Amino acid sequence: MDFEVWPEAIELGRLFAEQGYELALVGGPVRDLLLHRKSHDLDFCSSARPEQFEPILRRWGHDGFWDMGRKFGTLGAMRRRADGTEVKVEVTTYRSDTYDPDSRKPEVNYGDTLEGDLSRRDFTVNAMALRVPDLEFVDPFGGASDLAKGVLRTPVDPSQSFDDDPLRMMRAVRFVAQLGFSIAPDAAEAISSMRDRIEIVSAERVRDELTKMLLSDRPRAGLEALVESGLADIVFPEIPALQLQIDEHHRHKDVFEHTMIVLERAITLETGPDGPVPAPDLTLRLAAVMHDIGKPKTRRFEPGGKVSFHHHDAVGAKMTRKRLKALRFDHHLVEDVSELVNLHLRFHGYVDEPWTDSAVRRYVKDAGHLYERLNRLTRADATTQNKRKAMVFSQAMDEMEARVRELKKKEDFDAIRPDVDGNEIMELLGLEPGPMIGRAYKHMLEYRLDNGPVDHDVAVAELKRWYAEIEA
């Protein structure tokens, strides 16, 4: 086969061969070669043990070396080309991964042959290798054929493969999203029947697969595969719960289908690298997925056959925080996504009656650093098929954003504070530190939001007026 291979891979292969060791490029880089896609990092496997190939790797990678994966038989190195680009490699001894039924971490056993190593990989499209330096293509399980067909098939019986490493079930749905492939029927059946096995995998590893899936080009396809397989019932149960049984008169939308549309619309609203929401944006995408998860818990059938979901925003925000924490997402991301879910209905009142300047200030102040994402989530959530309603909504959002731009020319929204601070409040009112100072500060912040910046004398007069009123 015709390959254009990295010269660094050939050089590294020669260094291993000189010491009598086998080296082969494996997995994603080989798959990407066939797909004519660029790989930034190169993965190899070798007959050598880490202590044997460490000197070779240190010599080759004169710009960097790491050994965090040593207990798994993996060492890494990096060098910079003359043009400044970095080439990172990781070399792993031929191995097999197996899980103890009661352990969350895989046990590592070394193997003896390249073919044996490939047989233990997740899918045939990742079980191809290219021996270096002689460039012999090794494909014992028909990975190239499956790649051409766009099928995810396991090298061995899928039940054995998923039992050895249950995370492979999550990887399957992730590759549906990343590569646009379908899961082979026998593998799909095995995932459905073995889905409970995913509970043995740590939340962090599941989170990483979900993150890669959501940041891919086709996250909707991945989420649909996650739900269809039954894995979502265990790792993300709030998502399949959106598949509410639609009432016989179809008076409300399928919330899962609506959510998938909102996700796709939100992705189109992400920006280039210099824009306010650079693509791909995990915070926005998670918020799109989670924004309506409070609906199943808040659904009520009202008189006249109407369906309501009162307070699903607040309920959904609490559910979002709980789920993302359980998946060990970063604290700041958990709070940001939860707040977007909490605020996602906030703008809708503007459509019915344009806000005062004070209401616009409050919206921007409450959204804070999430303002640009919130507007994009709000736009994506407006999925009505009624063209007139859609146009009215879009125009209202355009108008509100224009007003924000004009207001920002006059005042710094990010630094909105009362016109008198806590120390001045104590001095003016003759008070000691305590709850009353907090109440006064809050009132003056509300006054600032309602009226915009005012003269200092005006702010002092308002503070004294308010205090006299509550003391009366």
Short mmCIF file of C-alpha atoms in Angstrom, two decimals:
data_model
loop_
_atom_site.label_atom_id
_atom_site.label_comp_id
_atom_site.label_asym_id
_atom_site.label_seq_id
_atom_site.Cartn_x
_atom_site.Cartn_y
_atom_site.Cartn_z
CA MET A 1 0.00 0.00 0.00
CA ASP A 2 1.13 3.57 -0.67
CA PHE A 3 1.90 5.41 2.56
CA GLU A 4 3.45 8.79 3.17
CA VAL A 5 4.92 8.17 6.60
CA TRP A 6 6.53 10.58 9.05
CA PRO A 7 10.34 10.50 8.69
CA GLU A 8 10.55 10.51 12.50
CA ALA A 9 8.67 7.19 12.58
CA ILE A 10 11.11 5.62 10.13
CA GLU A 11 14.08 6.93 12.10
CA LEU A 12 12.69 5.58 15.37
CA GLY A 13 12.07 2.21 13.71
CA ARG A 14 15.71 2.03 12.65
CA LEU A 15 16.88 2.79 16.18
CA PHE A 16 14.73 -0.04 17.57
CA ALA A 17 15.81 -2.46 14.82
CA GLU A 18 19.49 -1.75 15.56
CA GLN A 19 18.88 -3.06 19.08
CA GLY A 20 16.96 -6.09 17.80
CA TYR A 21 13.49 -4.87 18.76
CA GLU A 22 10.30 -4.72 16.68
CA LEU A 23 8.45 -1.41 16.36
CA ALA A 24 5.14 -0.70 14.64
CA LEU A 25 2.94 2.35 14.21
CA VAL A 26 -0.51 1.33 15.45
CA GLY A 27 -4.09 2.43 16.06
CA GLY A 28 -5.33 5.90 15.26
CA PRO A 29 -2.33 7.13 13.23
CA VAL A 30 -2.58 4.14 10.86
CA ARG A 31 -6.35 4.58 10.57
CA ASP A 32 -5.85 8.28 9.86
CA LEU A 33 -3.22 7.52 7.20
CA LEU A 34 -5.83 5.51 5.32
CA LEU A 35 -8.41 8.26 5.80
CA HIS A 36 -5.88 10.88 4.61
CA ARG A 37 -6.25 12.70 7.93
CA LYS A 38 -3.46 14.25 9.95
CA SER A 39 -2.39 12.71 13.24
CA HIS A 40 -0.67 15.00 15.69
CA ASP A 41 0.58 12.23 17.97
CA LEU A 42 2.13 8.92 16.93
CA ASP A 43 1.41 5.68 18.82
CA PHE A 44 3.72 2.69 18.53
CA CYS A 45 3.93 -0.75 20.05
CA SER A 46 7.10 -2.79 20.47
CA SER A 47 8.48 -6.15 21.48
CA ALA A 48 10.80 -4.32 23.88
CA ARG A 49 10.00 -3.75 27.54
CA PRO A 50 10.00 -0.13 28.85
CA GLU A 51 13.36 -0.51 30.59
CA GLN A 52 14.82 -1.78 27.29
CA PHE A 53 13.52 0.98 25.01
CA GLU A 54 13.76 3.89 27.45
CA PRO A 55 17.37 4.74 26.42
CA ILE A 56 16.37 4.72 22.73
CA LEU A 57 13.40 7.01 23.35
CA ARG A 58 15.42 9.41 25.50
CA ARG A 59 18.05 9.65 22.78
CA TRP A 60 15.47 10.21 20.03
CA GLY A 61 13.27 12.64 21.99
CA HIS A 62 15.86 15.23 22.84
CA ASP A 63 13.15 17.89 23.38
CA GLY A 64 11.05 15.98 25.91
CA PHE A 65 10.47 12.68 27.67
CA TRP A 66 7.69 11.41 29.98
CA ASP A 67 6.92 8.20 31.79
CA MET A 68 3.51 8.73 33.45
CA GLY A 69 2.31 5.54 31.74
CA ARG A 70 5.26 3.41 32.83
CA LYS A 71 3.07 1.07 34.92
CA PHE A 72 1.02 0.43 31.75
CA GLY A 73 4.16 -0.23 29.69
CA THR A 74 4.09 3.18 27.99
CA LEU A 75 6.79 5.85 27.64
CA GLY A 76 6.65 9.03 25.57
CA ALA A 77 9.00 11.49 23.92
CA MET A 78 8.92 14.64 21.81
CA ARG A 79 11.16 16.52 19.41
CA ARG A 80 10.76 19.76 17.50
CA ARG A 81 11.28 20.07 13.79
CA ALA A 82 13.19 22.93 12.24
CA ASP A 83 9.89 24.70 11.47
CA GLY A 84 8.91 24.60 15.15
CA THR A 85 6.23 21.91 14.91
CA GLU A 86 6.30 19.19 17.55
CA VAL A 87 6.27 15.46 16.94
CA LYS A 88 5.07 13.48 19.98
CA VAL A 89 5.37 9.72 20.19
CA GLU A 90 4.33 7.11 22.71
CA VAL A 91 5.67 3.56 22.68
CA THR A 92 3.94 0.70 24.48
CA THR A 93 5.12 -2.86 24.97
CA TYR A 94 2.92 -5.51 23.29
CA ARG A 95 0.20 -6.07 25.85
CA SER A 96 -3.32 -7.02 26.82
CA ASP A 97 -5.72 -5.10 29.08
CA THR A 98 -8.14 -6.96 31.31
CA TYR A 99 -10.42 -5.88 34.12
CA ASP A 100 -10.88 -7.71 37.37
CA PRO A 101 -14.68 -8.01 37.84
CA ASP A 102 -14.48 -5.85 40.97
CA SER A 103 -11.84 -3.35 39.85
CA ARG A 104 -12.25 0.00 38.10
CA LYS A 105 -8.75 -0.11 36.63
CA PRO A 106 -7.37 -2.42 33.94
CA GLU A 107 -4.63 -4.91 34.68
CA VAL A 108 -1.74 -4.85 32.23
CA ASN A 109 -0.18 -8.06 30.93
CA TYR A 110 2.66 -7.99 28.39
CA GLY A 111 2.28 -9.89 25.13
CA ASP A 112 4.81 -11.36 22.70
CA THR A 113 3.63 -10.56 19.15
CA LEU A 114 2.27 -7.66 17.16
CA GLU A 115 -0.66 -9.75 15.93
CA GLY A 116 -1.50 -10.71 19.50
CA ASP A 117 -1.40 -7.07 20.56
CA LEU A 118 -3.69 -6.09 17.67
CA SER A 119 -6.18 -8.81 18.60
CA ARG A 120 -6.64 -7.12 21.98
CA ARG A 121 -7.52 -3.72 20.54
CA ASP A 122 -11.00 -2.23 20.57
CA PHE A 123 -12.03 -2.26 16.89
CA THR A 124 -10.64 -3.63 13.65
CA VAL A 125 -10.18 -0.10 12.28
CA ASN A 126 -7.77 0.46 15.17
CA ALA A 127 -6.18 -2.99 14.90
CA MET A 128 -4.02 -2.20 11.88
CA ALA A 129 -0.29 -1.58 12.07
CA LEU A 130 2.62 -0.42 9.99
CA ARG A 131 5.96 -1.97 10.86
CA VAL A 132 8.81 0.49 10.77
CA PRO A 133 11.26 1.03 9.27
CA ASP A 134 10.33 -1.45 6.50
CA LEU A 135 6.70 -0.19 6.14
CA GLU A 136 5.02 -3.60 6.17
CA PHE A 137 1.25 -3.11 6.50
CA VAL A 138 -0.30 -5.54 9.01
CA ASP A 139 -4.08 -6.00 8.98
CA PRO A 140 -5.01 -9.43 10.38
CA PHE A 141 -8.68 -8.59 11.08
CA GLY A 142 -9.81 -6.76 7.96
CA GLY A 143 -9.63 -3.27 9.42
CA ALA A 144 -9.01 -1.60 6.05
CA SER A 145 -12.17 -3.19 4.64
CA ASP A 146 -14.23 -2.12 7.67
CA LEU A 147 -12.76 1.37 7.36
CA ALA A 148 -13.95 1.57 3.77
CA LYS A 149 -17.42 0.38 4.82
CA GLY A 150 -17.56 2.70 7.83
CA VAL A 151 -18.23 -0.15 10.28
CA LEU A 152 -17.05 -0.60 13.87
CA ARG A 153 -16.36 -4.27 14.43
CA THR A 154 -14.29 -5.92 17.18
CA PRO A 155 -11.25 -8.07 16.28
CA VAL A 156 -12.49 -10.87 18.55
CA ASP A 157 -15.95 -11.82 19.79
CA PRO A 158 -17.53 -8.52 20.94
CA SER A 159 -18.66 -9.98 24.27
CA GLN A 160 -15.07 -10.97 25.05
CA SER A 161 -13.75 -7.60 23.89
CA PHE A 162 -16.20 -5.57 25.98
CA ASP A 163 -15.72 -7.85 28.96
CA ASP A 164 -11.94 -7.33 28.77
CA ASP A 165 -12.39 -3.54 28.69
CA PRO A 166 -15.95 -2.22 29.19
CA LEU A 167 -14.87 1.31 28.24
CA ARG A 168 -14.77 0.05 24.65
CA MET A 169 -18.55 0.29 24.63
CA MET A 170 -18.26 4.03 25.23
CA ARG A 171 -15.51 4.27 22.64
CA ALA A 172 -17.88 2.71 20.10
CA VAL A 173 -20.43 5.50 20.45
CA ARG A 174 -17.62 8.07 20.51
CA PHE A 175 -16.32 6.77 17.15
CA VAL A 176 -19.85 7.00 15.74
CA ALA A 177 -19.60 10.72 16.49
CA GLN A 178 -15.97 11.24 15.49
CA LEU A 179 -15.79 9.09 12.36
CA GLY A 180 -19.42 8.88 11.27
CA PHE A 181 -19.29 5.06 11.42
CA SER A 182 -22.01 2.59 12.36
CA ILE A 183 -21.65 -0.14 14.98
CA ALA A 184 -21.71 -3.70 13.60
CA PRO A 185 -24.91 -5.56 14.58
CA ASP A 186 -23.17 -8.16 16.75
CA ALA A 187 -21.22 -5.44 18.57
CA ALA A 188 -24.36 -3.34 19.06
CA GLU A 189 -26.18 -6.36 20.46
CA ALA A 190 -23.31 -7.11 22.84
CA ILE A 191 -23.27 -3.50 24.09
CA SER A 192 -27.00 -3.59 24.79
CA SER A 193 -26.78 -6.87 26.67
CA MET A 194 -23.58 -5.96 28.58
CA ARG A 195 -24.27 -2.28 29.29
CA ASP A 196 -24.29 -2.78 33.08
CA ARG A 197 -20.60 -3.71 32.82
CA ILE A 198 -19.82 -0.02 32.21
CA GLU A 199 -20.41 0.57 35.92
CA ILE A 200 -17.00 -0.95 36.66
CA VAL A 201 -15.29 1.89 34.73
CA SER A 202 -14.33 5.03 36.63
CA ALA A 203 -16.44 8.18 36.19
CA GLU A 204 -13.36 10.05 34.94
CA ARG A 205 -12.80 7.66 32.01
CA VAL A 206 -16.49 7.76 31.07
CA ARG A 207 -16.39 11.57 31.28
CA ASP A 208 -13.39 11.71 28.94
CA GLU A 209 -15.23 9.63 26.32
CA LEU A 210 -18.34 11.82 26.62
CA THR A 211 -16.19 14.92 26.24
CA LYS A 212 -14.49 13.64 23.08
CA MET A 213 -17.89 12.68 21.69
CA LEU A 214 -19.43 16.10 22.39
CA LEU A 215 -16.45 17.93 20.89
CA SER A 216 -16.60 15.86 17.69
CA ASP A 217 -18.13 16.84 14.36
CA ARG A 218 -21.26 14.68 14.91
CA PRO A 219 -22.16 14.74 18.62
CA ARG A 220 -25.84 14.16 17.84
CA ALA A 221 -25.08 10.80 16.19
CA GLY A 222 -22.99 9.82 19.21
CA LEU A 223 -25.72 10.76 21.69
CA GLU A 224 -28.34 8.89 19.69
CA ALA A 225 -26.09 5.80 19.67
CA LEU A 226 -25.51 6.22 23.42
CA VAL A 227 -29.26 6.23 24.04
CA GLU A 228 -30.06 3.46 21.55
CA SER A 229 -27.43 1.17 23.09
CA GLY A 230 -28.82 1.60 26.59
CA LEU A 231 -25.48 2.92 27.90
CA ALA A 232 -27.05 6.32 28.52
CA ASP A 233 -29.45 4.72 31.02
CA ILE A 234 -26.41 4.13 33.22
CA VAL A 235 -23.93 6.92 32.50
CA PHE A 236 -26.31 9.78 31.59
CA PRO A 237 -29.90 8.75 32.47
CA GLU A 238 -31.28 12.29 32.16
CA ILE A 239 -30.83 12.11 28.37
CA PRO A 240 -32.99 9.04 27.55
CA ALA A 241 -35.52 10.37 30.08
CA LEU A 242 -36.18 13.17 27.57
CA GLN A 243 -37.93 10.64 25.34
CA LEU A 244 -41.25 11.45 26.95
CA GLN A 245 -44.26 9.53 25.81
CA ILE A 246 -46.00 12.04 23.57
CA ASP A 247 -49.67 12.50 24.39
CA GLU A 248 -52.14 11.17 21.85
CA HIS A 249 -52.91 14.63 20.47
CA HIS A 250 -49.21 15.53 20.09
CA ARG A 251 -49.65 18.76 22.01
CA HIS A 252 -45.98 18.96 22.92
CA LYS A 253 -42.74 18.18 21.13
CA ASP A 254 -40.57 15.10 21.61
CA VAL A 255 -38.12 16.68 24.05
CA PHE A 256 -35.23 14.40 23.04
CA GLU A 257 -35.63 15.26 19.36
CA HIS A 258 -35.92 18.95 20.25
CA THR A 259 -32.72 18.70 22.32
CA MET A 260 -30.80 17.16 19.43
CA ILE A 261 -31.95 19.99 17.17
CA VAL A 262 -30.92 22.60 19.75
CA LEU A 263 -27.49 20.96 20.00
CA GLU A 264 -26.99 21.11 16.25
CA ARG A 265 -28.19 24.72 16.09
CA ALA A 266 -25.92 25.74 18.96
CA ILE A 267 -22.92 24.24 17.18
CA THR A 268 -23.62 26.37 14.09
CA LEU A 269 -23.52 29.46 16.33
CA GLU A 270 -20.02 28.75 17.64
CA THR A 271 -17.39 31.11 16.30
CA GLY A 272 -13.91 31.02 14.86
CA PRO A 273 -10.86 31.09 17.15
CA ASP A 274 -11.01 34.88 17.53
CA GLY A 275 -14.75 34.99 18.27
CA PRO A 276 -16.48 35.03 21.67
CA VAL A 277 -17.39 31.30 21.62
CA PRO A 278 -14.63 29.43 19.72
CA ALA A 279 -15.59 26.06 18.25
CA PRO A 280 -15.84 23.45 19.58
CA ASP A 281 -17.17 24.74 22.90
CA LEU A 282 -17.86 22.08 25.54
CA THR A 283 -19.75 24.45 27.85
CA LEU A 284 -22.25 25.51 25.18
CA ARG A 285 -22.69 21.97 23.86
CA LEU A 286 -23.29 20.51 27.31
CA ALA A 287 -25.77 23.30 28.08
CA ALA A 288 -27.64 22.52 24.86
CA VAL A 289 -27.82 18.85 25.82
CA MET A 290 -28.92 19.60 29.39
CA HIS A 291 -31.16 22.64 28.98
CA ASP A 292 -34.46 20.74 29.13
CA ILE A 293 -33.59 17.84 31.43
CA GLY A 294 -35.91 19.30 34.06
CA LYS A 295 -38.96 18.77 31.82
CA PRO A 296 -39.71 15.12 32.68
CA LYS A 297 -39.89 15.98 36.39
CA THR A 298 -42.02 19.09 35.88
CA ARG A 299 -44.46 17.91 33.21
CA ARG A 300 -48.09 18.59 34.10
CA PHE A 301 -51.23 17.98 32.08
CA GLU A 302 -53.35 21.10 32.46
CA PRO A 303 -57.11 21.54 31.90
CA GLY A 304 -57.98 21.75 28.25
CA GLY A 305 -55.29 19.25 27.27
CA LYS A 306 -52.34 21.64 27.54
CA VAL A 307 -48.97 20.45 28.84
CA SER A 308 -46.77 22.60 31.08
CA PHE A 309 -43.21 22.37 32.37
CA HIS A 310 -43.18 25.12 35.01
CA HIS A 311 -39.78 25.82 36.60
CA HIS A 312 -38.03 23.20 34.46
CA ASP A 313 -35.14 25.66 34.14
CA ALA A 314 -34.44 25.79 37.89
CA VAL A 315 -35.09 22.07 38.35
CA GLY A 316 -32.89 21.28 35.36
CA ALA A 317 -30.04 23.40 36.74
CA LYS A 318 -30.01 21.34 39.96
CA MET A 319 -30.12 18.09 37.99
CA THR A 320 -27.30 19.32 35.72
CA ARG A 321 -25.08 20.17 38.67
CA LYS A 322 -25.67 16.75 40.24
CA ARG A 323 -24.98 14.77 37.04
CA LEU A 324 -21.89 16.68 35.97
CA LYS A 325 -20.43 16.42 39.46
CA ALA A 326 -21.02 12.67 39.41
CA LEU A 327 -19.13 12.52 36.11
CA ARG A 328 -16.24 14.42 37.75
CA PHE A 329 -16.36 17.40 35.39
CA ASP A 330 -14.30 20.44 36.37
CA HIS A 331 -15.99 22.58 39.05
CA HIS A 332 -16.03 25.74 36.93
CA LEU A 333 -17.57 23.92 33.96
CA VAL A 334 -20.23 22.37 36.23
CA GLU A 335 -21.21 25.80 37.55
CA ASP A 336 -21.19 27.42 34.09
CA VAL A 337 -23.34 24.76 32.44
CA SER A 338 -25.76 24.70 35.38
CA GLU A 339 -26.15 28.48 35.25
CA LEU A 340 -26.82 28.42 31.49
CA VAL A 341 -29.57 25.85 32.08
CA ASN A 342 -30.95 28.03 34.87
CA LEU A 343 -31.00 31.15 32.66
CA HIS A 344 -32.02 29.64 29.32
CA LEU A 345 -35.63 30.94 29.48
CA ARG A 346 -34.70 34.38 30.79
CA PHE A 347 -34.82 36.21 27.46
CA HIS A 348 -38.28 35.00 26.44
CA GLY A 349 -40.01 37.80 28.36
CA TYR A 350 -38.29 40.34 26.14
CA VAL A 351 -40.13 39.06 23.07
CA ASP A 352 -43.51 39.86 24.62
CA GLU A 353 -42.48 43.27 25.94
CA PRO A 354 -39.08 44.91 25.30
CA TRP A 355 -37.17 45.49 28.52
CA THR A 356 -36.20 48.72 30.18
CA ASP A 357 -32.51 49.56 30.27
CA SER A 358 -32.42 48.34 33.87
CA ALA A 359 -33.78 44.93 32.83
CA VAL A 360 -31.16 44.71 30.08
CA ARG A 361 -28.44 45.54 32.61
CA ARG A 362 -29.72 42.81 34.95
CA TYR A 363 -29.71 40.25 32.13
CA VAL A 364 -26.10 41.05 31.23
CA LYS A 365 -25.03 41.27 34.88
CA ASP A 366 -26.65 37.93 35.77
CA ALA A 367 -25.21 36.22 32.67
CA GLY A 368 -21.75 37.60 33.44
CA HIS A 369 -19.01 35.83 31.47
CA LEU A 370 -21.67 33.49 30.05
CA TYR A 371 -23.48 36.28 28.16
CA GLU A 372 -22.34 35.26 24.66
CA ARG A 373 -23.03 31.58 25.31
CA LEU A 374 -26.43 32.30 26.84
CA ASN A 375 -27.52 34.27 23.79
CA ARG A 376 -26.43 31.45 21.52
CA LEU A 377 -28.19 28.83 23.62
CA THR A 378 -31.34 30.98 23.63
CA ARG A 379 -31.25 31.39 19.85
CA ALA A 380 -30.65 27.66 19.36
CA ASP A 381 -33.61 26.84 21.63
CA ALA A 382 -36.05 28.79 19.43
CA THR A 383 -36.97 25.85 17.20
CA THR A 384 -40.51 26.87 16.27
CA GLN A 385 -41.61 25.94 12.76
CA ASN A 386 -43.80 29.07 12.66
CA LYS A 387 -41.80 31.40 10.42
CA ARG A 388 -43.42 34.55 11.76
CA LYS A 389 -42.70 33.61 15.39
CA ALA A 390 -39.14 32.65 14.49
CA MET A 391 -38.59 36.01 12.77
CA VAL A 392 -40.06 37.98 15.69
CA PHE A 393 -37.84 36.11 18.15
CA SER A 394 -34.69 36.61 16.08
CA GLN A 395 -35.41 40.32 15.63
CA ALA A 396 -36.00 40.74 19.37
CA MET A 397 -32.66 39.09 20.16
CA ASP A 398 -30.91 41.25 17.55
CA GLU A 399 -32.47 44.36 19.10
CA MET A 400 -31.50 43.39 22.65
CA GLU A 401 -27.90 42.67 21.63
CA ALA A 402 -27.71 46.04 19.86
CA ARG A 403 -28.96 47.78 23.02
CA VAL A 404 -26.33 45.98 25.07
CA ARG A 405 -23.62 47.18 22.70
CA GLU A 406 -24.86 50.78 23.04
CA LEU A 407 -25.10 50.57 26.85
CA LYS A 408 -21.59 49.11 27.04
CA LYS A 409 -20.25 52.19 25.27
CA LYS A 410 -21.49 54.24 28.24
CA GLU A 411 -20.66 51.91 31.14
CA ASP A 412 -18.56 48.88 32.00
CA PHE A 413 -21.06 46.08 32.65
CA ASP A 414 -18.35 43.79 33.97
CA ALA A 415 -17.54 46.24 36.74
CA ILE A 416 -21.03 47.32 37.81
CA ARG A 417 -20.92 48.16 41.51
CA PRO A 418 -23.07 50.37 43.75
CA ASP A 419 -22.14 54.05 43.63
CA VAL A 420 -21.25 53.75 47.34
CA ASP A 421 -19.19 50.89 48.75
CA GLY A 422 -19.49 48.98 52.03
CA ASN A 423 -17.11 51.21 53.98
CA GLU A 424 -18.92 54.35 52.88
CA ILE A 425 -22.27 52.81 53.77
CA MET A 426 -21.06 52.17 57.32
CA GLU A 427 -19.74 55.72 57.60
CA LEU A 428 -22.83 57.41 56.16
CA LEU A 429 -25.26 55.38 58.26
CA GLY A 430 -23.10 55.20 61.37
CA LEU A 431 -23.28 51.41 61.47
CA GLU A 432 -20.89 48.65 62.52
CA PRO A 433 -20.20 45.66 60.22
CA GLY A 434 -23.20 43.32 60.14
CA PRO A 435 -26.21 42.06 58.13
CA MET A 436 -27.64 45.58 57.68
CA ILE A 437 -24.57 46.61 55.65
CA GLY A 438 -25.20 43.67 53.32
CA ARG A 439 -28.85 44.68 52.91
CA ALA A 440 -27.87 48.26 52.17
CA TYR A 441 -25.23 47.19 49.66
CA LYS A 442 -27.74 44.94 47.87
CA HIS A 443 -30.28 47.76 47.69
CA MET A 444 -27.74 50.15 46.22
CA LEU A 445 -26.68 47.55 43.65
CA GLU A 446 -30.34 47.17 42.63
CA TYR A 447 -30.61 50.95 42.43
CA ARG A 448 -27.50 51.07 40.23
CA LEU A 449 -28.90 48.42 37.90
CA ASP A 450 -32.23 50.23 37.67
CA ASN A 451 -30.86 53.70 37.07
CA GLY A 452 -27.43 53.27 35.59
CA PRO A 453 -24.53 55.44 36.85
CA VAL A 454 -25.70 58.45 38.90
CA ASP A 455 -23.94 61.35 40.65
CA HIS A 456 -22.47 60.48 44.02
CA ASP A 457 -24.79 62.92 45.84
CA VAL A 458 -27.82 61.26 44.27
CA ALA A 459 -26.61 57.81 45.40
CA VAL A 460 -26.00 59.06 48.97
CA ALA A 461 -29.48 60.59 49.09
CA GLU A 462 -31.03 57.30 47.94
CA LEU A 463 -29.11 55.34 50.57
CA LYS A 464 -30.31 57.65 53.34
CA ARG A 465 -33.88 57.62 52.01
CA TRP A 466 -33.92 53.79 51.96
CA TYR A 467 -32.45 53.52 55.47
CA ALA A 468 -34.91 56.03 56.93
CA GLU A 469 -37.77 54.09 55.33
CA ILE A 470 -36.80 50.70 56.80
CA GLU A 471 -36.04 52.25 60.20
CA ALA A 472 -39.43 53.95 60.36
#
